[in-house]
Coordinates of C-alpha atoms in Angstrom, one line a residue:
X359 CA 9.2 -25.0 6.2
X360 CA 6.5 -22.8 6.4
X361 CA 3.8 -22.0 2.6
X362 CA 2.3 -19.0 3.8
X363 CA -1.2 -20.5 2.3
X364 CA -1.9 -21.8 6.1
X365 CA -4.6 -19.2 7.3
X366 CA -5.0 -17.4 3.6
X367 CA -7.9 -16.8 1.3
X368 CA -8.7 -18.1 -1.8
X369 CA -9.4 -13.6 -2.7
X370 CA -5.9 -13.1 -1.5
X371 CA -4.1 -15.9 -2.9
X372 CA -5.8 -14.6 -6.3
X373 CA -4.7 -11.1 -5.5
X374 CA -1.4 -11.9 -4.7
X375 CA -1.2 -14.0 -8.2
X376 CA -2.6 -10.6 -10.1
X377 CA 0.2 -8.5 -8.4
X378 CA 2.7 -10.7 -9.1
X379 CA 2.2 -11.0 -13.0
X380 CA 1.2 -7.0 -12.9
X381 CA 4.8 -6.7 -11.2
X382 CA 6.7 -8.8 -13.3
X383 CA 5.5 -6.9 -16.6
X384 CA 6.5 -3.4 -14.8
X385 CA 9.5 -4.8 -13.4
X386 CA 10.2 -6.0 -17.4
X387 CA 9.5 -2.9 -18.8
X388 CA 11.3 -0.3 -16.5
X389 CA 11.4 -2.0 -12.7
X390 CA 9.9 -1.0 -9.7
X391 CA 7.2 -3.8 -9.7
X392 CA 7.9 -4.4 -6.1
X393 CA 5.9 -0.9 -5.4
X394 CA 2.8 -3.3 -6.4
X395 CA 3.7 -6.9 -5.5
X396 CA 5.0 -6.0 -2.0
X397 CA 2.2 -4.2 -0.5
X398 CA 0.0 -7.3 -1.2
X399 CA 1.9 -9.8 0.1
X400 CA 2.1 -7.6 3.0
X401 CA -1.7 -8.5 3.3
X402 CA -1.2 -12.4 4.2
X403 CA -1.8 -12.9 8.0
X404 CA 1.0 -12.9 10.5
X405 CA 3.3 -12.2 8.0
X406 CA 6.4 -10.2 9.3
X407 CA 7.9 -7.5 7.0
X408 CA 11.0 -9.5 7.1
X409 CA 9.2 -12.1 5.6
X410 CA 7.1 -10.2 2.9
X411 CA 10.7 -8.9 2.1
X412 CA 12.3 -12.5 1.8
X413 CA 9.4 -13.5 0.1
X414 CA 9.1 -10.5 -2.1
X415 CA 12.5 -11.1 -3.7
X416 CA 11.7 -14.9 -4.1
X417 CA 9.0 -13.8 -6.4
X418 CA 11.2 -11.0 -8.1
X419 CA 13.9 -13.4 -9.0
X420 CA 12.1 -16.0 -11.3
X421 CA 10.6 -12.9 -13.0
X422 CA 14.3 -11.2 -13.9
X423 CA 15.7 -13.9 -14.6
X424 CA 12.9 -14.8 -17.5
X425 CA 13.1 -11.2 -18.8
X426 CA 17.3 -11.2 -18.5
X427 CA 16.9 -14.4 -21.0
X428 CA 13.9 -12.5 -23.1
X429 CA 15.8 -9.2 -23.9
X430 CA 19.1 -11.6 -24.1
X431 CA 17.6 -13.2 -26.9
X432 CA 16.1 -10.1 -28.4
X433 CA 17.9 -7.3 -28.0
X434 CA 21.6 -8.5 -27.6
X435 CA 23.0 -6.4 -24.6
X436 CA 26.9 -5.7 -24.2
X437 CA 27.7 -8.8 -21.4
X438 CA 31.0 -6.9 -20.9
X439 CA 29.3 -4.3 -19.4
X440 CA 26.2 -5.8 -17.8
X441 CA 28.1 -9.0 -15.5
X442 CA 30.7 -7.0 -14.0
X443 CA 27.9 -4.3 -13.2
X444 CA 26.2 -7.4 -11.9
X445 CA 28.7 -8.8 -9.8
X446 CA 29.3 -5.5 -7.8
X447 CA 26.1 -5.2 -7.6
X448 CA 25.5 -8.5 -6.0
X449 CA 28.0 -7.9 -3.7
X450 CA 26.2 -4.3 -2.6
X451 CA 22.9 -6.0 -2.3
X452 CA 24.0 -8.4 0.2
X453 CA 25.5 -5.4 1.9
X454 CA 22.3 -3.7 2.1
X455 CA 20.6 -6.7 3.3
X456 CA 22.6 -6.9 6.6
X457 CA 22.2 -3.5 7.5
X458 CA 18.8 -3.5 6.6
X459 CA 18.4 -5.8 9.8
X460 CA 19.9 -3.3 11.9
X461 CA 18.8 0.0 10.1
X462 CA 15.4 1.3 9.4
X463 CA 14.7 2.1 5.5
X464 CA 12.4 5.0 7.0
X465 CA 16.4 6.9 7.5
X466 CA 16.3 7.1 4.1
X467 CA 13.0 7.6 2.3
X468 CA 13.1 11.2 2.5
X469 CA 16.3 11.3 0.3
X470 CA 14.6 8.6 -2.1
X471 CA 12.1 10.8 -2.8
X472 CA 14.1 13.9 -3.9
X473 CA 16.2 11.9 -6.1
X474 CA 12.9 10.3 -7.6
X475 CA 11.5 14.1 -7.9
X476 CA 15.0 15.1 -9.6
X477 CA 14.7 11.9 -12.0
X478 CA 11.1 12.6 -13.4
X479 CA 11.6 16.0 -13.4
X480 CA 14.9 15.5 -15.9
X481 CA 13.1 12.7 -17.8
X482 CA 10.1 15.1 -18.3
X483 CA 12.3 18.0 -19.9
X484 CA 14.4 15.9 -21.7
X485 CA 12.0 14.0 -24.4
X486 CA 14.9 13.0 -26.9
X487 CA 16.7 11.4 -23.5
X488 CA 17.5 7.4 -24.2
X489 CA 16.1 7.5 -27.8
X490 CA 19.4 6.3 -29.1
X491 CA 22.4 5.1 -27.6
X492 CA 24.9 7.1 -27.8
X493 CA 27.6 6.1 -24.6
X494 CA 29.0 8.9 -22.9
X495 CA 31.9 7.5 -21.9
X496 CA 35.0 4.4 -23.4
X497 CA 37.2 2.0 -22.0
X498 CA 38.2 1.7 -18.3
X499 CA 36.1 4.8 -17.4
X500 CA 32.8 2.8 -18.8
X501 CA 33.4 0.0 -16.9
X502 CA 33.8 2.1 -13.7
X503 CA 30.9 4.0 -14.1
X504 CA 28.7 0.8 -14.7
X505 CA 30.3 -0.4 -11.3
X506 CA 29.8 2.5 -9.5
X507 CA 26.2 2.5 -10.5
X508 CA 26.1 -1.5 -9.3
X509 CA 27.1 -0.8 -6.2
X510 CA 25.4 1.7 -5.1
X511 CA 21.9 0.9 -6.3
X512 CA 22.3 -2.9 -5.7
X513 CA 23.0 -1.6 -2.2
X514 CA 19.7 0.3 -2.0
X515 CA 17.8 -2.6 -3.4
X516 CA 19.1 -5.0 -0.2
X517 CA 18.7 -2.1 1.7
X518 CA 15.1 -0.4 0.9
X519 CA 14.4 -2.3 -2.5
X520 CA 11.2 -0.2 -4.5
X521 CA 12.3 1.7 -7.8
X522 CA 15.9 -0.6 -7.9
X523 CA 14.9 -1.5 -11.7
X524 CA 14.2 2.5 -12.3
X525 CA 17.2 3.7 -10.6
X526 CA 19.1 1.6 -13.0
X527 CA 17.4 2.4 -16.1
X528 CA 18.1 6.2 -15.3
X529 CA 21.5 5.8 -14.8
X530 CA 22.0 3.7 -17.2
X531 CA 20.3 6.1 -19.8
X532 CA 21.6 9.7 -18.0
X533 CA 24.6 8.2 -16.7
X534 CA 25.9 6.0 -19.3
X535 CA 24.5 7.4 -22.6
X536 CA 22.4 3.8 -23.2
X537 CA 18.7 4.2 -25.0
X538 CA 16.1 3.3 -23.1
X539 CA 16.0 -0.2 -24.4
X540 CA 19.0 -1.5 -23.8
X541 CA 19.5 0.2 -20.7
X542 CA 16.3 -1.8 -20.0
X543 CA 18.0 -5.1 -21.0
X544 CA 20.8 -4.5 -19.0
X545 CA 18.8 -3.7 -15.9
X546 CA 17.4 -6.6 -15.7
X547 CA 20.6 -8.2 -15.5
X548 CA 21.6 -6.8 -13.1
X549 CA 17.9 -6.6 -11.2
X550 CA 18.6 -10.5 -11.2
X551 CA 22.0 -10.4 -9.2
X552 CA 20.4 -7.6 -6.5
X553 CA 17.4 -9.9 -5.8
X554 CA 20.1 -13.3 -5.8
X555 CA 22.3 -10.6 -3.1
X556 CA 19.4 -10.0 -0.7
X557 CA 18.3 -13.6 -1.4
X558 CA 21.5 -14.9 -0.2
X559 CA 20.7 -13.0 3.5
X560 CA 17.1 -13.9 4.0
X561 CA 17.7 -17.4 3.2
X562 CA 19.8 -18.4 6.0
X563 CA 17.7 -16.8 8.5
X564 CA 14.2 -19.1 7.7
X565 CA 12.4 -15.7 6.7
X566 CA 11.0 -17.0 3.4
X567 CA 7.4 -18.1 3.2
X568 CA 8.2 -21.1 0.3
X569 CA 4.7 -21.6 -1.3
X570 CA 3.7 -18.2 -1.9
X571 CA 6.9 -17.0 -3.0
X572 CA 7.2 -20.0 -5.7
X573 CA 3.4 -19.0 -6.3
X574 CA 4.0 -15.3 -6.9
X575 CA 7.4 -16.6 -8.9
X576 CA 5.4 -17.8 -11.3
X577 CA 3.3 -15.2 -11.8
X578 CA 6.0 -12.9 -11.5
X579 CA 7.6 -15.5 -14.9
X580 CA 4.9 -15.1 -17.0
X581 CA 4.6 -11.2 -16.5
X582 CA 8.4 -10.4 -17.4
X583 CA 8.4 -12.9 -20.0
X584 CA 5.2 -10.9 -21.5
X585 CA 7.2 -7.1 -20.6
X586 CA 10.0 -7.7 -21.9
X587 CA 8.6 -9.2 -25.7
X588 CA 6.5 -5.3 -25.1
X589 CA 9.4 -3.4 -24.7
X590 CA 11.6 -5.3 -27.6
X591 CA 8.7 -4.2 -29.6
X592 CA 7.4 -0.7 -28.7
X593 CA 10.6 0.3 -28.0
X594 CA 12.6 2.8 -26.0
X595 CA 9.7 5.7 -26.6
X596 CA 7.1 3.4 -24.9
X597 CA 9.8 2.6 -22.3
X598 CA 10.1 6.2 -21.4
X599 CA 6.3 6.8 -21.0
X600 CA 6.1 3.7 -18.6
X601 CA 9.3 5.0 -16.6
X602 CA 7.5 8.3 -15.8
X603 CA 4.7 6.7 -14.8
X604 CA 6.2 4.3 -12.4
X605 CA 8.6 7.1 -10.8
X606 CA 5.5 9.5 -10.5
X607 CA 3.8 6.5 -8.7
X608 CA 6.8 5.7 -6.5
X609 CA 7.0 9.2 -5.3
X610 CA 3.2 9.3 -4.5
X611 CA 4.0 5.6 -2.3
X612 CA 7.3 7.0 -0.4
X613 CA 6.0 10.4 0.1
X614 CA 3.0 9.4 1.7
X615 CA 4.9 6.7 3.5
X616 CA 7.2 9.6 5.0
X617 CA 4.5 11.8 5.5
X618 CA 2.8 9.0 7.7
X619 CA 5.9 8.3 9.6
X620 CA 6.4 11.8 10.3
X621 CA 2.7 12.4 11.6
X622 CA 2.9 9.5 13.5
X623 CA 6.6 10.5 15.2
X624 CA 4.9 13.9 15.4
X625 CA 2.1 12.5 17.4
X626 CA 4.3 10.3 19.9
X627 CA 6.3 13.0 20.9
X628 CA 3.0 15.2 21.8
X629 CA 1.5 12.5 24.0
X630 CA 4.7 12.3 25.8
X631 CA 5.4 15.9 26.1

C-alpha cells in the first residue's frame, strides 16, 4: 500500500490540505472543486495522473458525502428524485471510468468548453434563473429527465471529472426547473455516487495513493461541511454568483489546457514535417 507522503514536503503536504478544504467548500456550494484540488495533487512526486485521479476522487468522496448529509438535514431534498438520478448516475460514472483508460479526455475538452461558454452565458442573461423552484416538468417525464441528466454527466465525471457538480446544478436548475438551492442539495447526492462509480474502477487497479487521499478527505470533510451550512444560509442568490464564478474559472483552466495541447500537436507535426 503506498501514502504518497514518501518523498513529499511538509509545503506540499500543507498545500494539498489548503486545496482540499478550499475544494470541498466549492464543491459544497456549486461543485467543480476538483479544478483546484486536482492540479495540486498533481504536484506530489512520481505521481501518475491515474493516480492523482484515483486519489482525487478519494478526497472528493468524504467531502459529498458530508455536504449530502449537511443539505439532507437542512434543506430537505426530494429523495425520489435525487437516488434514482444517483443510481444512473453511478452506473455512468463507472462507464466513464473504463473508457477513460483507453480514451484521452483531451477528445473532448474542446466540446466542454463550448457548453461551459453556453452555460455562463445563459446564467448571465437570465438573473431570475433558479431563484425559486418552480419544476418544469411531473410524473414519469421528471424522473426521466433526472435520469438522463445522471447518466450522462456521471459519465463525464468518470470520464474527464472538472465542473461534474456545475454541470448538475445547471441542469438541474435550466433543465428541471429546481432553485438553485435545492438543485445544489440534490447535486451533491448525486456528486457522491459519480465519485463512489469512478472509485469502484480505480480501486481494483492499486492506483490510489491511501494517505494522502485520507489526508485530503479530511480536508475535503471539513470544507463541504462548512459550504454547504453557507449555502443553506445565503441562499440560491449567493449560489448563483459562486456558479459563475467557478464556470468562468473552468473555462479559463480547459481553454488554456486545449490551447496548450493544440500548440504542442501543432509543434510536433512541424518538427516532423
Amino acid at each position: 500500500m503506498i501514502s504518497g507522503f514518501e518523498n513529499i514536503t511538509t509545503a506540499t503536504i500543507f498545500l494539498i490540505l489548503v486545496a482540499g478544504f478550499a475544494a470541498g467548500w466549492i464543491d459544497a456550494v456549486v461543485g467543480g472543486g476538483g479544478l483546484l484540488q486536482l492540479p495540486v495533487l498533481l504536484m506530489i512526486p512520481g505521481i501518475t495522473p491515474i493516480q492523482a485521479l484515483a486519489t482525487n476522487k478519494m478526497g472528493s468522496i468524504f467531502g459529498t458525502a458530508t455536504s449530502s448529509v449537511t443539505y439532507y438535514k437542512r434543506v430537505k431534498p426530494d429523495m425520489r428524485t435525487a437516488l434514482p438520478m444517483a443510481g444512473v448516475a453511478l452506473l455512468g460514472s463507472l462507464g466513464g471510468a473504463v473508457v477513460a483508460a483507453s480514451l484521452p479526455g483531451s477528445v473532448f475538452k474542446p466540446i466542454i468548453v463550448a457548453a461551459l461558454v453556453a452555460v455562463l452565458l445563459f446564467t448571465a442573461f437570465k438573473p431570475n434563473i433558479g431563484e425559486l423552484t418552480a419544476l418544469r416538468h411531473t410524473g414519469r417525464k421528471h424522473y426521466v429527465v433526472a435520469c438522463v441528466i445522471g447518466l450522462l454527466i456521471g459519465f463525464y465525471d468518470g470520464l474527464i471529472g472538472p465542473g461534474t457538480g456545475s454541470f448538475l446544478v445547471i441542469a438541474m436548475v435550466g433543465l428541471m426547473g429546481y432553485a438553485f438551492l435545492e438543485a445544489s442539495a440534490k447535486a451533491k447526492i448525486v456528486n457522491l455516487a459519480t465519485n463512489a462509480g469512478a472509485l469502484m474502477f480505480f480501486l481494483p487497479h492499486g492506483s490510489l495513493l491511501w494517505g494522502v487521499g485520507l489526508a485530503v478527505g479530511g480536508a475535503n470533510m471539513a470544507g463541504g461541511y462548512l459550504g454547504a451550512r453557507t449555502a443553506v444560509k445565503q441562499g440560491s442568490k449567493f449560489i448563483r454568483v459562486v456558479f459563475l464564478l467557478v464556470v468562468g474559472a473552468l473555462i479559463i483552466k480547459l481553454g488554456v489546457d486545449v490551447w496548450n495541447e493544440n500548440l504542442a500537436h501543432a509543434t510536433l507535426s512541424w518538427f516532423n514535417g
